[in-house]
Amino acid sequence: MLALQGAFREHKTLLESLGATVREVRLPQHLTGLGGLVIPGGESTVIGKLMEEYGLMEAIQDFYASGAAVYGSCAGAILLAREVLGAPPQFGTQPALGLLDMTVQRNAFGRQIDSFDVPLEVRGLTEAFPAAFIRAPVIVSVGEGVEVLSTYQPEHHPEQIVLVRQERLLASSFHPELTRDPRIHQLFLGLME
Ligand code: GLN
């Protein structure tokens, strides 16, 4: 669990309830021996700058290349993306890992529907998943090797991609850790095997 900023405690609790052993990662050496990493929601600019400061950008890229799985939720999804749109210019370039072949748009749902809960149809799940969106990004486009697992169509908006998988990478626009439904985390643990 990347524990620099944001909603990492809730993910940790949920993963532990599924029987996983969870370590908080703040420095590159904390990744040693782990099978996967969750990058939580929070503020992607803040998390990204801290990742750069602590040498975690390269360390996580190497960690993934060595066979580990990585899941990014909300700000975490932004940090996984190959391309990020909508970063406020005053913060300079958006730091990102660039591992997942997708373009994301930050804060894409706009002011009116800033934060909301919605039941989502997810590929591979029989019942809808209760998803919490909080100043969420959307996945604007994905490359060929990326599997779209869920989309959501808000009223008066086009359909948006909100959950994707590419090999051992998983990214969601929403926060599955807030609803205590473990199915997205189960999906992630499955990628580690
Ligand atoms: N709006 C945040 C960002 O762009 C993400 C919000 C979240 O993680 N809940 O980084």
mmCIF file with all atom_site columns, C-alpha atoms and ligand atoms in Angstrom:
data_model
loop_
_atom_site.group_PDB
_atom_site.id
_atom_site.type_symbol
_atom_site.label_atom_id
_atom_site.label_alt_id
_atom_site.label_comp_id
_atom_site.label_asym_id
_atom_site.label_entity_id
_atom_site.label_seq_id
_atom_site.pdbx_PDB_ins_code
_atom_site.Cartn_x
_atom_site.Cartn_y
_atom_site.Cartn_z
_atom_site.occupancy
_atom_site.B_iso_or_equiv
_atom_site.pdbx_formal_charge
_atom_site.auth_seq_id
_atom_site.auth_comp_id
_atom_site.auth_asym_id
_atom_site.auth_atom_id
_atom_site.pdbx_PDB_model_num
ATOM   1   C CA . MET A 1 1   ? 0.000   0.000   0.000   1.00 0.00 ? 1   MET A CA 1
ATOM   2   C CA . LEU A 1 2   ? 1.511   3.327   -1.080  1.00 0.00 ? 2   LEU A CA 1
ATOM   3   C CA . ALA A 1 3   ? 1.105   5.441   2.063   1.00 0.00 ? 3   ALA A CA 1
ATOM   4   C CA . LEU A 1 4   ? 2.322   8.929   1.138   1.00 0.00 ? 4   LEU A CA 1
ATOM   5   C CA . GLN A 1 5   ? -1.004  10.781  1.086   1.00 0.00 ? 5   GLN A CA 1
ATOM   6   C CA . GLY A 1 6   ? -4.680  10.028  0.535   1.00 0.00 ? 6   GLY A CA 1
ATOM   7   C CA . ALA A 1 7   ? -7.099  7.221   1.373   1.00 0.00 ? 7   ALA A CA 1
ATOM   8   C CA . PHE A 1 8   ? -4.630  4.388   2.042   1.00 0.00 ? 8   PHE A CA 1
ATOM   9   C CA . ARG A 1 9   ? -5.981  3.161   5.403   1.00 0.00 ? 9   ARG A CA 1
ATOM   10  C CA . GLU A 1 10  ? -9.325  2.074   3.949   1.00 0.00 ? 10  GLU A CA 1
ATOM   11  C CA . HIS A 1 11  ? -7.610  0.021   1.231   1.00 0.00 ? 11  HIS A CA 1
ATOM   12  C CA . LYS A 1 12  ? -5.368  -1.577  3.819   1.00 0.00 ? 12  LYS A CA 1
ATOM   13  C CA . THR A 1 13  ? -8.321  -2.624  5.991   1.00 0.00 ? 13  THR A CA 1
ATOM   14  C CA . LEU A 1 14  ? -10.154 -4.101  3.020   1.00 0.00 ? 14  LEU A CA 1
ATOM   15  C CA . LEU A 1 15  ? -7.096  -6.013  1.757   1.00 0.00 ? 15  LEU A CA 1
ATOM   16  C CA . GLU A 1 16  ? -6.433  -7.380  5.243   1.00 0.00 ? 16  GLU A CA 1
ATOM   17  C CA . SER A 1 17  ? -10.046 -8.519  5.525   1.00 0.00 ? 17  SER A CA 1
ATOM   18  C CA . LEU A 1 18  ? -9.333  -10.610 2.394   1.00 0.00 ? 18  LEU A CA 1
ATOM   19  C CA . GLY A 1 19  ? -6.380  -12.285 4.106   1.00 0.00 ? 19  GLY A CA 1
ATOM   20  C CA . ALA A 1 20  ? -3.608  -10.267 2.435   1.00 0.00 ? 20  ALA A CA 1
ATOM   21  C CA . THR A 1 21  ? -0.524  -9.173  4.360   1.00 0.00 ? 21  THR A CA 1
ATOM   22  C CA . VAL A 1 22  ? -0.188  -5.433  3.818   1.00 0.00 ? 22  VAL A CA 1
ATOM   23  C CA . ARG A 1 23  ? 2.859   -3.212  4.261   1.00 0.00 ? 23  ARG A CA 1
ATOM   24  C CA . GLU A 1 24  ? 2.849   0.576   4.046   1.00 0.00 ? 24  GLU A CA 1
ATOM   25  C CA . VAL A 1 25  ? 5.252   1.775   1.357   1.00 0.00 ? 25  VAL A CA 1
ATOM   26  C CA . ARG A 1 26  ? 6.946   5.147   1.756   1.00 0.00 ? 26  ARG A CA 1
ATOM   27  C CA . LEU A 1 27  ? 10.422  4.434   0.398   1.00 0.00 ? 27  LEU A CA 1
ATOM   28  C CA . PRO A 1 28  ? 11.785  2.242   -2.452  1.00 0.00 ? 28  PRO A CA 1
ATOM   29  C CA . GLN A 1 29  ? 13.175  -0.388  -0.055  1.00 0.00 ? 29  GLN A CA 1
ATOM   30  C CA . HIS A 1 30  ? 9.671   -1.020  1.326   1.00 0.00 ? 30  HIS A CA 1
ATOM   31  C CA . LEU A 1 31  ? 8.749   -2.633  -2.019  1.00 0.00 ? 31  LEU A CA 1
ATOM   32  C CA . THR A 1 32  ? 11.194  -5.500  -1.541  1.00 0.00 ? 32  THR A CA 1
ATOM   33  C CA . GLY A 1 33  ? 9.442   -8.849  -1.376  1.00 0.00 ? 33  GLY A CA 1
ATOM   34  C CA . LEU A 1 34  ? 5.955   -7.531  -2.178  1.00 0.00 ? 34  LEU A CA 1
ATOM   35  C CA . GLY A 1 35  ? 3.751   -9.023  -4.895  1.00 0.00 ? 35  GLY A CA 1
ATOM   36  C CA . GLY A 1 36  ? 1.736   -5.904  -5.588  1.00 0.00 ? 36  GLY A CA 1
ATOM   37  C CA . LEU A 1 37  ? 1.149   -2.248  -4.844  1.00 0.00 ? 37  LEU A CA 1
ATOM   38  C CA . VAL A 1 38  ? -2.030  -0.188  -4.426  1.00 0.00 ? 38  VAL A CA 1
ATOM   39  C CA . ILE A 1 39  ? -1.815  3.528   -5.191  1.00 0.00 ? 39  ILE A CA 1
ATOM   40  C CA . PRO A 1 40  ? -4.758  5.183   -3.412  1.00 0.00 ? 40  PRO A CA 1
ATOM   41  C CA . GLY A 1 41  ? -6.973  8.143   -4.193  1.00 0.00 ? 41  GLY A CA 1
ATOM   42  C CA . GLY A 1 42  ? -5.954  11.527  -2.881  1.00 0.00 ? 42  GLY A CA 1
ATOM   43  C CA . GLU A 1 43  ? -4.328  14.364  -4.775  1.00 0.00 ? 43  GLU A CA 1
ATOM   44  C CA . SER A 1 44  ? -2.338  13.027  -7.704  1.00 0.00 ? 44  SER A CA 1
ATOM   45  C CA . THR A 1 45  ? -0.076  16.078  -7.917  1.00 0.00 ? 45  THR A CA 1
ATOM   46  C CA . VAL A 1 46  ? 0.885   15.768  -4.240  1.00 0.00 ? 46  VAL A CA 1
ATOM   47  C CA . ILE A 1 47  ? 1.374   11.989  -4.327  1.00 0.00 ? 47  ILE A CA 1
ATOM   48  C CA . GLY A 1 48  ? 3.365   12.298  -7.578  1.00 0.00 ? 48  GLY A CA 1
ATOM   49  C CA . LYS A 1 49  ? 5.703   14.973  -6.252  1.00 0.00 ? 49  LYS A CA 1
ATOM   50  C CA . LEU A 1 50  ? 6.369   12.910  -3.113  1.00 0.00 ? 50  LEU A CA 1
ATOM   51  C CA . MET A 1 51  ? 6.982   9.814   -5.261  1.00 0.00 ? 51  MET A CA 1
ATOM   52  C CA . GLU A 1 52  ? 9.574   11.769  -7.231  1.00 0.00 ? 52  GLU A CA 1
ATOM   53  C CA . GLU A 1 53  ? 11.176  13.120  -4.086  1.00 0.00 ? 53  GLU A CA 1
ATOM   54  C CA . TYR A 1 54  ? 11.574  9.679   -2.501  1.00 0.00 ? 54  TYR A CA 1
ATOM   55  C CA . GLY A 1 55  ? 12.801  7.938   -5.677  1.00 0.00 ? 55  GLY A CA 1
ATOM   56  C CA . LEU A 1 56  ? 9.607   5.922   -5.986  1.00 0.00 ? 56  LEU A CA 1
ATOM   57  C CA . MET A 1 57  ? 8.844   6.640   -9.658  1.00 0.00 ? 57  MET A CA 1
ATOM   58  C CA . GLU A 1 58  ? 11.661  4.501   -10.980 1.00 0.00 ? 58  GLU A CA 1
ATOM   59  C CA . ALA A 1 59  ? 11.379  2.036   -8.101  1.00 0.00 ? 59  ALA A CA 1
ATOM   60  C CA . ILE A 1 60  ? 7.694   1.342   -8.918  1.00 0.00 ? 60  ILE A CA 1
ATOM   61  C CA . GLN A 1 61  ? 8.429   1.060   -12.653 1.00 0.00 ? 61  GLN A CA 1
ATOM   62  C CA . ASP A 1 62  ? 11.121  -1.524  -11.858 1.00 0.00 ? 62  ASP A CA 1
ATOM   63  C CA . PHE A 1 63  ? 8.822   -3.243  -9.365  1.00 0.00 ? 63  PHE A CA 1
ATOM   64  C CA . TYR A 1 64  ? 6.191   -3.677  -12.086 1.00 0.00 ? 64  TYR A CA 1
ATOM   65  C CA . ALA A 1 65  ? 8.763   -4.814  -14.662 1.00 0.00 ? 65  ALA A CA 1
ATOM   66  C CA . SER A 1 66  ? 9.959   -7.467  -12.203 1.00 0.00 ? 66  SER A CA 1
ATOM   67  C CA . GLY A 1 67  ? 6.510   -9.128  -12.253 1.00 0.00 ? 67  GLY A CA 1
ATOM   68  C CA . ALA A 1 68  ? 4.475   -7.359  -9.550  1.00 0.00 ? 68  ALA A CA 1
ATOM   69  C CA . ALA A 1 69  ? 0.890   -6.106  -9.961  1.00 0.00 ? 69  ALA A CA 1
ATOM   70  C CA . VAL A 1 70  ? -0.153  -2.468  -9.455  1.00 0.00 ? 70  VAL A CA 1
ATOM   71  C CA . TYR A 1 71  ? -3.642  -1.062  -8.837  1.00 0.00 ? 71  TYR A CA 1
ATOM   72  C CA . GLY A 1 72  ? -4.380  2.669   -8.954  1.00 0.00 ? 72  GLY A CA 1
ATOM   73  C CA . SER A 1 73  ? -7.655  4.057   -7.640  1.00 0.00 ? 73  SER A CA 1
ATOM   74  C CA . CYS A 1 74  ? -8.713  7.607   -8.634  1.00 0.00 ? 74  CYS A CA 1
ATOM   75  C CA . ALA A 1 75  ? -5.562  9.735   -8.099  1.00 0.00 ? 75  ALA A CA 1
ATOM   76  C CA . GLY A 1 76  ? -3.712  6.398   -8.274  1.00 0.00 ? 76  GLY A CA 1
ATOM   77  C CA . ALA A 1 77  ? -5.186  5.777   -11.742 1.00 0.00 ? 77  ALA A CA 1
ATOM   78  C CA . ILE A 1 78  ? -3.951  9.210   -12.845 1.00 0.00 ? 78  ILE A CA 1
ATOM   79  C CA . LEU A 1 79  ? -0.465  8.300   -11.615 1.00 0.00 ? 79  LEU A CA 1
ATOM   80  C CA . LEU A 1 80  ? -0.470  5.072   -13.663 1.00 0.00 ? 80  LEU A CA 1
ATOM   81  C CA . ALA A 1 81  ? -1.503  6.756   -16.919 1.00 0.00 ? 81  ALA A CA 1
ATOM   82  C CA . ARG A 1 82  ? 0.640   7.256   -19.994 1.00 0.00 ? 82  ARG A CA 1
ATOM   83  C CA . GLU A 1 83  ? -0.992  10.658  -20.589 1.00 0.00 ? 83  GLU A CA 1
ATOM   84  C CA . VAL A 1 84  ? -2.769  13.067  -18.219 1.00 0.00 ? 84  VAL A CA 1
ATOM   85  C CA . LEU A 1 85  ? -5.055  15.898  -19.334 1.00 0.00 ? 85  LEU A CA 1
ATOM   86  C CA . GLY A 1 86  ? -6.387  18.718  -17.209 1.00 0.00 ? 86  GLY A CA 1
ATOM   87  C CA . ALA A 1 87  ? -3.536  19.146  -14.739 1.00 0.00 ? 87  ALA A CA 1
ATOM   88  C CA . PRO A 1 88  ? -3.589  22.692  -13.335 1.00 0.00 ? 88  PRO A CA 1
ATOM   89  C CA . PRO A 1 89  ? -0.733  24.588  -15.073 1.00 0.00 ? 89  PRO A CA 1
ATOM   90  C CA . GLN A 1 90  ? 0.468   26.203  -11.824 1.00 0.00 ? 90  GLN A CA 1
ATOM   91  C CA . PHE A 1 91  ? 1.767   22.812  -10.666 1.00 0.00 ? 91  PHE A CA 1
ATOM   92  C CA . GLY A 1 92  ? 3.987   22.315  -13.712 1.00 0.00 ? 92  GLY A CA 1
ATOM   93  C CA . THR A 1 93  ? 4.107   18.922  -15.403 1.00 0.00 ? 93  THR A CA 1
ATOM   94  C CA . GLN A 1 94  ? 2.013   16.191  -13.871 1.00 0.00 ? 94  GLN A CA 1
ATOM   95  C CA . PRO A 1 95  ? 4.311   13.517  -12.445 1.00 0.00 ? 95  PRO A CA 1
ATOM   96  C CA . ALA A 1 96  ? 3.147   10.066  -13.566 1.00 0.00 ? 96  ALA A CA 1
ATOM   97  C CA . LEU A 1 97  ? 4.447   6.518   -13.928 1.00 0.00 ? 97  LEU A CA 1
ATOM   98  C CA . GLY A 1 98  ? 3.262   6.159   -17.530 1.00 0.00 ? 98  GLY A CA 1
ATOM   99  C CA . LEU A 1 99  ? 2.799   2.386   -17.169 1.00 0.00 ? 99  LEU A CA 1
ATOM   100 C CA . LEU A 1 100 ? -0.785  1.998   -18.316 1.00 0.00 ? 100 LEU A CA 1
ATOM   101 C CA . ASP A 1 101 ? -1.535  2.776   -21.962 1.00 0.00 ? 101 ASP A CA 1
ATOM   102 C CA . MET A 1 102 ? -4.399  5.205   -21.395 1.00 0.00 ? 102 MET A CA 1
ATOM   103 C CA . THR A 1 103 ? -5.159  8.920   -21.406 1.00 0.00 ? 103 THR A CA 1
ATOM   104 C CA . VAL A 1 104 ? -6.986  10.265  -18.352 1.00 0.00 ? 104 VAL A CA 1
ATOM   105 C CA . GLN A 1 105 ? -8.727  13.564  -17.822 1.00 0.00 ? 105 GLN A CA 1
ATOM   106 C CA . ARG A 1 106 ? -8.531  14.881  -14.273 1.00 0.00 ? 106 ARG A CA 1
ATOM   107 C CA . ASN A 1 107 ? -11.652 16.132  -12.454 1.00 0.00 ? 107 ASN A CA 1
ATOM   108 C CA . ALA A 1 108 ? -13.640 15.188  -15.501 1.00 0.00 ? 108 ALA A CA 1
ATOM   109 C CA . PHE A 1 109 ? -17.162 15.079  -14.119 1.00 0.00 ? 109 PHE A CA 1
ATOM   110 C CA . GLY A 1 110 ? -17.227 18.826  -13.499 1.00 0.00 ? 110 GLY A CA 1
ATOM   111 C CA . ARG A 1 111 ? -18.677 20.760  -10.619 1.00 0.00 ? 111 ARG A CA 1
ATOM   112 C CA . GLN A 1 112 ? -22.319 19.764  -10.706 1.00 0.00 ? 112 GLN A CA 1
ATOM   113 C CA . ILE A 1 113 ? -21.683 16.068  -10.255 1.00 0.00 ? 113 ILE A CA 1
ATOM   114 C CA . ASP A 1 114 ? -18.401 16.476  -8.484  1.00 0.00 ? 114 ASP A CA 1
ATOM   115 C CA . SER A 1 115 ? -18.906 13.461  -6.187  1.00 0.00 ? 115 SER A CA 1
ATOM   116 C CA . PHE A 1 116 ? -21.538 10.718  -6.410  1.00 0.00 ? 116 PHE A CA 1
ATOM   117 C CA . ASP A 1 117 ? -22.258 7.032   -5.778  1.00 0.00 ? 117 ASP A CA 1
ATOM   118 C CA . VAL A 1 118 ? -23.535 4.773   -8.490  1.00 0.00 ? 118 VAL A CA 1
ATOM   119 C CA . PRO A 1 119 ? -24.097 1.038   -9.076  1.00 0.00 ? 119 PRO A CA 1
ATOM   120 C CA . LEU A 1 120 ? -21.734 -0.031  -11.858 1.00 0.00 ? 120 LEU A CA 1
ATOM   121 C CA . GLU A 1 121 ? -21.880 -2.990  -14.211 1.00 0.00 ? 121 GLU A CA 1
ATOM   122 C CA . VAL A 1 122 ? -18.423 -4.561  -14.119 1.00 0.00 ? 122 VAL A CA 1
ATOM   123 C CA . ARG A 1 123 ? -17.234 -7.221  -16.558 1.00 0.00 ? 123 ARG A CA 1
ATOM   124 C CA . GLY A 1 124 ? -16.854 -10.503 -14.694 1.00 0.00 ? 124 GLY A CA 1
ATOM   125 C CA . LEU A 1 125 ? -19.084 -9.514  -11.734 1.00 0.00 ? 125 LEU A CA 1
ATOM   126 C CA . THR A 1 126 ? -22.631 -10.817 -11.601 1.00 0.00 ? 126 THR A CA 1
ATOM   127 C CA . GLU A 1 127 ? -24.034 -8.023  -9.443  1.00 0.00 ? 127 GLU A CA 1
ATOM   128 C CA . ALA A 1 128 ? -23.476 -4.275  -9.811  1.00 0.00 ? 128 ALA A CA 1
ATOM   129 C CA . PHE A 1 129 ? -20.603 -2.742  -7.870  1.00 0.00 ? 129 PHE A CA 1
ATOM   130 C CA . PRO A 1 130 ? -21.389 0.269   -5.611  1.00 0.00 ? 130 PRO A CA 1
ATOM   131 C CA . ALA A 1 131 ? -18.848 2.820   -6.821  1.00 0.00 ? 131 ALA A CA 1
ATOM   132 C CA . ALA A 1 132 ? -17.987 6.116   -5.118  1.00 0.00 ? 132 ALA A CA 1
ATOM   133 C CA . PHE A 1 133 ? -16.694 8.830   -7.438  1.00 0.00 ? 133 PHE A CA 1
ATOM   134 C CA . ILE A 1 134 ? -14.927 11.754  -5.744  1.00 0.00 ? 134 ILE A CA 1
ATOM   135 C CA . ARG A 1 135 ? -13.598 14.503  -8.021  1.00 0.00 ? 135 ARG A CA 1
ATOM   136 C CA . ALA A 1 136 ? -12.853 11.588  -10.259 1.00 0.00 ? 136 ALA A CA 1
ATOM   137 C CA . PRO A 1 137 ? -10.864 11.381  -13.457 1.00 0.00 ? 137 PRO A CA 1
ATOM   138 C CA . VAL A 1 138 ? -12.213 9.591   -16.518 1.00 0.00 ? 138 VAL A CA 1
ATOM   139 C CA . ILE A 1 139 ? -10.281 7.390   -18.854 1.00 0.00 ? 139 ILE A CA 1
ATOM   140 C CA . VAL A 1 140 ? -10.585 9.203   -22.166 1.00 0.00 ? 140 VAL A CA 1
ATOM   141 C CA . SER A 1 141 ? -8.934  6.593   -24.373 1.00 0.00 ? 141 SER A CA 1
ATOM   142 C CA . VAL A 1 142 ? -7.045  3.331   -24.058 1.00 0.00 ? 142 VAL A CA 1
ATOM   143 C CA . GLY A 1 143 ? -4.453  1.496   -26.144 1.00 0.00 ? 143 GLY A CA 1
ATOM   144 C CA . GLU A 1 144 ? -4.928  -1.886  -27.797 1.00 0.00 ? 144 GLU A CA 1
ATOM   145 C CA . GLY A 1 145 ? -3.647  -3.984  -24.930 1.00 0.00 ? 145 GLY A CA 1
ATOM   146 C CA . VAL A 1 146 ? -6.073  -2.466  -22.436 1.00 0.00 ? 146 VAL A CA 1
ATOM   147 C CA . GLU A 1 147 ? -9.263  -4.256  -21.449 1.00 0.00 ? 147 GLU A CA 1
ATOM   148 C CA . VAL A 1 148 ? -12.230 -2.027  -20.523 1.00 0.00 ? 148 VAL A CA 1
ATOM   149 C CA . LEU A 1 149 ? -13.965 -3.595  -17.506 1.00 0.00 ? 149 LEU A CA 1
ATOM   150 C CA . SER A 1 150 ? -16.553 -0.921  -16.801 1.00 0.00 ? 150 SER A CA 1
ATOM   151 C CA . THR A 1 151 ? -18.078 2.231   -18.232 1.00 0.00 ? 151 THR A CA 1
ATOM   152 C CA . TYR A 1 152 ? -20.509 4.723   -16.826 1.00 0.00 ? 152 TYR A CA 1
ATOM   153 C CA . GLN A 1 153 ? -22.844 7.109   -18.586 1.00 0.00 ? 153 GLN A CA 1
ATOM   154 C CA . PRO A 1 154 ? -23.854 10.144  -16.513 1.00 0.00 ? 154 PRO A CA 1
ATOM   155 C CA . GLU A 1 155 ? -26.971 11.986  -17.598 1.00 0.00 ? 155 GLU A CA 1
ATOM   156 C CA . HIS A 1 156 ? -26.249 14.514  -20.365 1.00 0.00 ? 156 HIS A CA 1
ATOM   157 C CA . HIS A 1 157 ? -22.667 13.259  -20.639 1.00 0.00 ? 157 HIS A CA 1
ATOM   158 C CA . PRO A 1 158 ? -21.105 10.754  -22.999 1.00 0.00 ? 158 PRO A CA 1
ATOM   159 C CA . GLU A 1 159 ? -20.271 7.260   -21.773 1.00 0.00 ? 159 GLU A CA 1
ATOM   160 C CA . GLN A 1 160 ? -17.025 7.203   -19.786 1.00 0.00 ? 160 GLN A CA 1
ATOM   161 C CA . ILE A 1 161 ? -14.487 4.440   -19.194 1.00 0.00 ? 161 ILE A CA 1
ATOM   162 C CA . VAL A 1 162 ? -14.023 3.974   -15.433 1.00 0.00 ? 162 VAL A CA 1
ATOM   163 C CA . LEU A 1 163 ? -12.272 0.616   -14.874 1.00 0.00 ? 163 LEU A CA 1
ATOM   164 C CA . VAL A 1 164 ? -9.519  -0.937  -16.979 1.00 0.00 ? 164 VAL A CA 1
ATOM   165 C CA . ARG A 1 165 ? -6.928  -3.672  -16.894 1.00 0.00 ? 165 ARG A CA 1
ATOM   166 C CA . GLN A 1 166 ? -3.665  -4.073  -18.776 1.00 0.00 ? 166 GLN A CA 1
ATOM   167 C CA . GLU A 1 167 ? -1.754  -7.241  -17.894 1.00 0.00 ? 167 GLU A CA 1
ATOM   168 C CA . ARG A 1 168 ? -0.914  -6.853  -14.176 1.00 0.00 ? 168 ARG A CA 1
ATOM   169 C CA . LEU A 1 169 ? -2.189  -3.274  -13.973 1.00 0.00 ? 169 LEU A CA 1
ATOM   170 C CA . LEU A 1 170 ? -5.643  -2.270  -12.784 1.00 0.00 ? 170 LEU A CA 1
ATOM   171 C CA . ALA A 1 171 ? -7.034  1.282   -12.682 1.00 0.00 ? 171 ALA A CA 1
ATOM   172 C CA . SER A 1 172 ? -10.370 2.651   -11.494 1.00 0.00 ? 172 SER A CA 1
ATOM   173 C CA . SER A 1 173 ? -11.774 6.196   -11.607 1.00 0.00 ? 173 SER A CA 1
ATOM   174 C CA . PHE A 1 174 ? -13.753 5.410   -8.490  1.00 0.00 ? 174 PHE A CA 1
ATOM   175 C CA . HIS A 1 175 ? -13.011 4.461   -4.866  1.00 0.00 ? 175 HIS A CA 1
ATOM   176 C CA . PRO A 1 176 ? -13.906 0.823   -4.146  1.00 0.00 ? 176 PRO A CA 1
ATOM   177 C CA . GLU A 1 177 ? -12.395 1.004   -0.655  1.00 0.00 ? 177 GLU A CA 1
ATOM   178 C CA . LEU A 1 178 ? -15.147 3.269   0.677   1.00 0.00 ? 178 LEU A CA 1
ATOM   179 C CA . THR A 1 179 ? -18.046 0.868   0.206   1.00 0.00 ? 179 THR A CA 1
ATOM   180 C CA . ARG A 1 180 ? -16.511 -2.194  1.902   1.00 0.00 ? 180 ARG A CA 1
ATOM   181 C CA . ASP A 1 181 ? -17.386 -4.303  -1.122  1.00 0.00 ? 181 ASP A CA 1
ATOM   182 C CA . PRO A 1 182 ? -14.210 -6.373  -1.627  1.00 0.00 ? 182 PRO A CA 1
ATOM   183 C CA . ARG A 1 183 ? -14.743 -7.482  -5.235  1.00 0.00 ? 183 ARG A CA 1
ATOM   184 C CA . ILE A 1 184 ? -12.407 -4.986  -6.954  1.00 0.00 ? 184 ILE A CA 1
ATOM   185 C CA . HIS A 1 185 ? -9.672  -5.761  -4.424  1.00 0.00 ? 185 HIS A CA 1
ATOM   186 C CA . GLN A 1 186 ? -10.248 -9.473  -5.061  1.00 0.00 ? 186 GLN A CA 1
ATOM   187 C CA . LEU A 1 187 ? -9.763  -8.812  -8.752  1.00 0.00 ? 187 LEU A CA 1
ATOM   188 C CA . PHE A 1 188 ? -6.478  -7.082  -7.964  1.00 0.00 ? 188 PHE A CA 1
ATOM   189 C CA . LEU A 1 189 ? -5.250  -9.879  -5.683  1.00 0.00 ? 189 LEU A CA 1
ATOM   190 C CA . GLY A 1 190 ? -6.013  -12.260 -8.559  1.00 0.00 ? 190 GLY A CA 1
ATOM   191 C CA . LEU A 1 191 ? -3.561  -10.331 -10.790 1.00 0.00 ? 191 LEU A CA 1
ATOM   192 C CA . MET A 1 192 ? -0.789  -11.042 -8.311  1.00 0.00 ? 192 MET A CA 1
ATOM   193 C CA . GLU A 1 193 ? -1.070  -14.795 -8.721  1.00 0.00 ? 193 GLU A CA 1
HETATM 194 N N1 . GLN B 2 .   ? -9.078  15.089  -8.188  1.00 0.00 ? 1   GLN B N1 1
HETATM 195 C C1 . GLN B 2 .   ? -7.961  14.310  -7.735  1.00 0.00 ? 1   GLN B C1 1
HETATM 196 C C2 . GLN B 2 .   ? -6.782  14.429  -8.681  1.00 0.00 ? 1   GLN B C2 1
HETATM 197 O O1 . GLN B 2 .   ? -6.944  14.902  -9.769  1.00 0.00 ? 1   GLN B O1 1
HETATM 198 C C3 . GLN B 2 .   ? -8.348  12.849  -7.587  1.00 0.00 ? 1   GLN B C3 1
HETATM 199 C C4 . GLN B 2 .   ? -9.417  12.703  -6.560  1.00 0.00 ? 1   GLN B C4 1
HETATM 200 C C5 . GLN B 2 .   ? -9.399  11.423  -5.817  1.00 0.00 ? 1   GLN B C5 1
HETATM 201 O O2 . GLN B 2 .   ? -8.425  10.676  -5.800  1.00 0.00 ? 1   GLN B O2 1
HETATM 202 N N2 . GLN B 2 .   ? -10.480 11.182  -5.132  1.00 0.00 ? 1   GLN B N2 1
HETATM 203 O O3 . GLN B 2 .   ? -5.704  14.073  -8.346  1.00 0.00 ? 1   GLN B O3 1
#
